[in-house]
XYZ file of C-alpha atoms in Angstrom:
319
model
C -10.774 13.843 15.748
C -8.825 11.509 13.367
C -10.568 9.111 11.307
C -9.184 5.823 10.201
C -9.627 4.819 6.598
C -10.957 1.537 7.497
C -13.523 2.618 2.456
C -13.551 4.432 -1.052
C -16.136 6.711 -1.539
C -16.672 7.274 -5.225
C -19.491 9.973 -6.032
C -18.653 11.000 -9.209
C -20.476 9.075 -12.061
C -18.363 6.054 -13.617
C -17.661 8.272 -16.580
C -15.601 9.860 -14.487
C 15.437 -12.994 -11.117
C 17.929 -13.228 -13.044
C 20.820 -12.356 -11.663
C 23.706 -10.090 -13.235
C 27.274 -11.845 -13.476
C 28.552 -8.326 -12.830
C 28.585 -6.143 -9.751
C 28.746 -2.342 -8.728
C 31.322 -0.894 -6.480
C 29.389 1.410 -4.348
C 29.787 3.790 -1.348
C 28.939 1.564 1.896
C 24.988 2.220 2.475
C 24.128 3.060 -1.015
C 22.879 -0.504 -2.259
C 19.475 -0.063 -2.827
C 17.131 -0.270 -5.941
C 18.328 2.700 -8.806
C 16.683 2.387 -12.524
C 14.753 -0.121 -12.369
C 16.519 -3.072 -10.588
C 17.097 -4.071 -7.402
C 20.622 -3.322 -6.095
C 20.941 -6.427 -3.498
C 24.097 -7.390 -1.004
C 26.246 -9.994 -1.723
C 28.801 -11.953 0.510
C 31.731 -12.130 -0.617
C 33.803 -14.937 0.836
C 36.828 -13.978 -0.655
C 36.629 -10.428 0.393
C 35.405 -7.318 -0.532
C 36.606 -6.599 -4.043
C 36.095 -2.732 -3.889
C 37.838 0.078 -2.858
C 38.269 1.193 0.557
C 34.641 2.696 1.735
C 32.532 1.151 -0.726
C 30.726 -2.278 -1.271
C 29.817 -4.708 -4.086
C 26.188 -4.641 -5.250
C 24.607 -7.181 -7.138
C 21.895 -5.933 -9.829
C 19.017 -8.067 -9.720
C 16.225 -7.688 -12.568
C 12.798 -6.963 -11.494
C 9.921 -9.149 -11.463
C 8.687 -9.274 -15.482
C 5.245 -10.373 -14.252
C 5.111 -8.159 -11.153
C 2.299 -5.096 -11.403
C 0.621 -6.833 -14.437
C -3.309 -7.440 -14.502
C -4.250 -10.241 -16.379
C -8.025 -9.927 -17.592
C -8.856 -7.610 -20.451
C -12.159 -4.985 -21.165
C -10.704 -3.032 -17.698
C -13.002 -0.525 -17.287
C -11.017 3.340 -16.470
C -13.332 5.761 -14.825
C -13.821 6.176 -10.951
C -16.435 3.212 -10.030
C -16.967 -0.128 -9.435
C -13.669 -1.499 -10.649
C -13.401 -4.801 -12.868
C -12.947 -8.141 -11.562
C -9.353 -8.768 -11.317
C -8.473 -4.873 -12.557
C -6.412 -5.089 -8.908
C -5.380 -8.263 -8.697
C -2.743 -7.638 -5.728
C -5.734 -6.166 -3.796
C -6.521 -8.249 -0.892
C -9.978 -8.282 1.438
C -9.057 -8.879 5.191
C -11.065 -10.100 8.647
C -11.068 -10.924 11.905
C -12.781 -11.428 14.690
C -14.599 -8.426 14.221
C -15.718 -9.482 10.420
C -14.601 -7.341 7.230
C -11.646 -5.284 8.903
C -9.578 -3.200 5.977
C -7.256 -3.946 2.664
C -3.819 -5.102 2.005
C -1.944 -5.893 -0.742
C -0.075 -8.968 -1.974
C 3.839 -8.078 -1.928
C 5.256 -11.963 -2.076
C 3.835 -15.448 -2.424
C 3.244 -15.811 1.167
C 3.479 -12.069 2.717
C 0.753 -9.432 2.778
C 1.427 -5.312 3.422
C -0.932 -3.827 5.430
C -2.395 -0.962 7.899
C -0.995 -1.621 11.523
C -3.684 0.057 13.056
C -5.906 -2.590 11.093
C -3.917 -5.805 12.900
C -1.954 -4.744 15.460
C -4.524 -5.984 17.707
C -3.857 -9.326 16.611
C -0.451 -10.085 17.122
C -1.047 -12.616 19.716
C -4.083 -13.606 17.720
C -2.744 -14.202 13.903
C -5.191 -17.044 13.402
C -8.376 -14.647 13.614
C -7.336 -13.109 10.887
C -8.702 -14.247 7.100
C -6.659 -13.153 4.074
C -8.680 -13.661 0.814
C -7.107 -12.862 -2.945
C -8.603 -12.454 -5.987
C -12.289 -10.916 -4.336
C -14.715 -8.713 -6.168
C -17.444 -9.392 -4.236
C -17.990 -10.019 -0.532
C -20.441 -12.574 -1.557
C -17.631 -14.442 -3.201
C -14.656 -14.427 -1.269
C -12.948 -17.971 -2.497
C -10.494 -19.865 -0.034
C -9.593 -18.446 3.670
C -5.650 -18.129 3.657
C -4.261 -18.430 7.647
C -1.910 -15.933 8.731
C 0.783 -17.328 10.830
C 2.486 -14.273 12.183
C 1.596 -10.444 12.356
C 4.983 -8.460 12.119
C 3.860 -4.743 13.365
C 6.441 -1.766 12.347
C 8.318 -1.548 15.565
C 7.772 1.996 15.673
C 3.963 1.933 15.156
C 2.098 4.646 17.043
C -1.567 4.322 17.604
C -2.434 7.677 18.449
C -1.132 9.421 15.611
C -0.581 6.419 13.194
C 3.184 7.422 12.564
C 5.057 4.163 10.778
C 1.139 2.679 10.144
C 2.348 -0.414 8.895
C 2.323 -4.145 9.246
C 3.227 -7.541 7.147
C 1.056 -10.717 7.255
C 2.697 -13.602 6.741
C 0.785 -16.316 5.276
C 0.721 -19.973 6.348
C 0.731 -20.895 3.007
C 2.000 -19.288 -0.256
C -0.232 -18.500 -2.958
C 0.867 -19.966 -6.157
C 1.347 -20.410 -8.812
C 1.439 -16.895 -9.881
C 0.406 -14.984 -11.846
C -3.196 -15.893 -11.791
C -6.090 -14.245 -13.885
C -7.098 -12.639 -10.894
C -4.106 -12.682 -8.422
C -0.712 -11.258 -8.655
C 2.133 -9.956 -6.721
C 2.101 -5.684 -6.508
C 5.762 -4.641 -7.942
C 7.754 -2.920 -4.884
C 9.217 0.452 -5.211
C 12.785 1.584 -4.787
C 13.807 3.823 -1.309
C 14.169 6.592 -3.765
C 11.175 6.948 -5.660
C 8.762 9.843 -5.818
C 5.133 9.895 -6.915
C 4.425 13.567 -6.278
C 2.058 14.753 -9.274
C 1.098 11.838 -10.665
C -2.295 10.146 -10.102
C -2.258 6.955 -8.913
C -5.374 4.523 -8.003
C -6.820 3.064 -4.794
C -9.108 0.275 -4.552
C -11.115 -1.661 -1.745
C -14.789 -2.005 -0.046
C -14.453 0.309 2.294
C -17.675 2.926 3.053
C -19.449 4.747 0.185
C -19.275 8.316 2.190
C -18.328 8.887 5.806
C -22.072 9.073 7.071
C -23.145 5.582 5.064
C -21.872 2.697 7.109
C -22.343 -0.072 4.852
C -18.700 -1.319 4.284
C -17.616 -3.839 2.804
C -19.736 -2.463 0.115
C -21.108 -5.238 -2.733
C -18.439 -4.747 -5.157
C -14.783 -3.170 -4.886
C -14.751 0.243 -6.041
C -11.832 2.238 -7.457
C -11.153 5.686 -7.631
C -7.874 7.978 -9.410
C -5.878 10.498 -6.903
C -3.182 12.819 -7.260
C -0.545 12.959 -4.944
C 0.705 15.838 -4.071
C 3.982 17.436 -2.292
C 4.235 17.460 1.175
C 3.853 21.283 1.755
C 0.610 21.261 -0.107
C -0.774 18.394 2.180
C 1.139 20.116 5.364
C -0.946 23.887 4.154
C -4.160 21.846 3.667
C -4.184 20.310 7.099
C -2.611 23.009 9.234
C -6.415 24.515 8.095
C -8.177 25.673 11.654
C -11.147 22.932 10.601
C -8.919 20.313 10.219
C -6.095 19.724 12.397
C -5.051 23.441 12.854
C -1.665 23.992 15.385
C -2.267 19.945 15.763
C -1.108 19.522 12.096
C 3.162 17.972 13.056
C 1.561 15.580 15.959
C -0.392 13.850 13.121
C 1.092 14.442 9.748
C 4.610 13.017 9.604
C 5.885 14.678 6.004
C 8.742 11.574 5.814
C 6.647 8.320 6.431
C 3.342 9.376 4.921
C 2.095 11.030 1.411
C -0.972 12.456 0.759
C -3.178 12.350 -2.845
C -7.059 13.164 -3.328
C -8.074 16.756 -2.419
C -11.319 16.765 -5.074
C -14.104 16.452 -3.500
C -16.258 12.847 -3.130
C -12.776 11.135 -4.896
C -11.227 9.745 -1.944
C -10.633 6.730 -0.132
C -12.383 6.501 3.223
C -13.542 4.661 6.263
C -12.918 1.010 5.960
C -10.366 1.518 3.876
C -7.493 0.939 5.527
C -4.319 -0.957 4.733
C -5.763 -0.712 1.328
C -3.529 -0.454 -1.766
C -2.119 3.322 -3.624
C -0.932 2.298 -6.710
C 0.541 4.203 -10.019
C 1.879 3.032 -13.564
C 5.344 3.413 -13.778
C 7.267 3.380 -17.381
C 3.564 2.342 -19.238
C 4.820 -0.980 -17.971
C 3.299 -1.776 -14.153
C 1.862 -0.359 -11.508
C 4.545 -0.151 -8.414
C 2.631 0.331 -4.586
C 3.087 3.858 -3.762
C 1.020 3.613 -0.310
C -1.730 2.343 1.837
C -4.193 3.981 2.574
C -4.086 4.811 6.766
C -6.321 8.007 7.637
C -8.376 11.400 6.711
C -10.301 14.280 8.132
C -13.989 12.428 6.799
C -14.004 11.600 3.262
C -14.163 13.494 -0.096
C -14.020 16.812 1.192
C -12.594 19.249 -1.471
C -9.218 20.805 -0.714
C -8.689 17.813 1.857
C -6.505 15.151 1.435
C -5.874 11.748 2.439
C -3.119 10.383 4.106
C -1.136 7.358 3.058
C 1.907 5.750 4.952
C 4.516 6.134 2.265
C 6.151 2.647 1.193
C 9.152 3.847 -0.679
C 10.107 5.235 2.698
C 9.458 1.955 4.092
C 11.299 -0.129 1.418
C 14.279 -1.115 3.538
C 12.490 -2.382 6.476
C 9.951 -4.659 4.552
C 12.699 -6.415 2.379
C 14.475 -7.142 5.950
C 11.062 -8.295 7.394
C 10.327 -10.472 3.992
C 13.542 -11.447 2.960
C 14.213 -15.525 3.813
């Protein structure tokens, strides 16, 4: 049986835009982030300057202050993680109390699990959004959701397209704030394969403890791996054996852990997978959405993969 990540477990010890005047001719479909920037559309009211089968792209710099924490001493190892070391990191309820993670991605729009919400979209106002938490004891201000956009091709059975925006009643600003920021987005054609990345939320300490949230966010450093490796890993007879392509889509998910008790885990979900790009800020790679229990060596988690997902939450966002 499938397990959501609805936690992290962490066993191991702690020692453990300004727009361009210029614009690219490009082939029609190709406008999308390259190197850095953000390729966006443009109208053109006086026609499309390009040649015949290609459009004009704007290049719009990225965010300076995007994927930048903003509180010093940040402790490394696998642990309890520092107040404000994840400051796009957001702790979610409803009706049902302490539900999952998200992750800041605009002023006023939060990424998330769908499997963590979709339950909701009739009910946005039973669902608390609350930035800049460390503790459970402390959450700060309640921010109202107005509307739950799920991913129209959401699947609850296997959690195919697991994913779901929040839109806030109100934006939080200003940013950035000591302990809140906006997560930097990644382009439709970036990889992460082989490089650890970093998870964080109050999920469940193991898969048999059920005390999420747990008293202080916890964070824990992954690999991600290719998707053969996670396909061979799960196709394993005590996992999900001849089961393995009904529940592990190798386009809209990504997979990273494998060492055992270093894993997110129940409680979890909708939480944030982030990794340092360029030694200059960390870019959301996934959320975290399920796993065959927790920590298990040679077993990896599963993460709905947002780079695949870039196009459809800009046109869910976008004003």
């Amino acid at each position: 049986m499938l397990h959501q990540f609805i936690a992290l477990i962490v066993l191991t010890h702690f020692d453990r835009a300004q727009s361009s005047p210029g614009f690219n001719c490009v082939p029609t479909g190709t406008c999308q982030a390259q190197s850095g920037v953000t390729l966006n559309r443009r109208i053109f009211t006086r026609g499309n300057p390009c040649p015949t089968g290609e459009l004009p792209c704007l290049p719009i710099q990225t965010s300076t202050t995007c994927g930048k924490r903003n509180v010093t001493a940040i402790q490394p190892h696998d642990g309890v993680a520092t107040h404000g070391a994840w400051p796009w990191a957001v702790y979610i309820t409803n009706q049902t109390g302490f539900c999952g993670g998200g992750v800041l991605i605009s002023p006023n729009t939060v990424l998330t699990a769908a499997h963590k919400v979709s339950g909701n979209r009739d009910t946005p106002n039973l669902i608390g959004v609350y930035v800049g938490v460390h503790s459970p004891k402390e959450l700060g201000a309640k921010l109202n959701v107005s509307r739950v956009t799920v991913h129209p091709r959401f699947n609850m059975t296997n959690f195919f397209n697991d994913l779901a925006v929040l839109h806030l009643a109100t934006a939080v600003t200003p940013l950035p704030q000591q302990l809140v920021n906006l997560v930097c987005p990644p382009t439709a054609a970036m990889s992460f394969v082989g490089q650890t990345c970093t998870v964080a939320g109050w999920g469940q300490s193991s898969f048999t403890v059920h005390d999420a949230p747990i008293a202080q966010q916890k964070q824990v450093h992954v690999k991600i791996v290719d998707a053969d490796t996670c396909y061979q890993s799960m196709s394993h007879q005590s996992l999900l054996g001849q089961n393995v392509n009904m529940y592990l889509d190798p386009i809209g998910e990504i997979c990273a852990g494998g060492e055992g008790s270093r894993d997110s885990c129940t409680y979890d979900g909708g939480s944030p997978l982030v990794c340092y790009v360029n030694n200059a800020h960390y870019v959301l790679a996934g959320v975290v959405i399920w796993g065959k229990g927790c920590g298990q060596p040679g077993t990896y988690g599963v993460y709905t993969s947002i780079p695949n997902y870039a196009n459809w939450i800009q046109s869910v966002i976008a004003p």
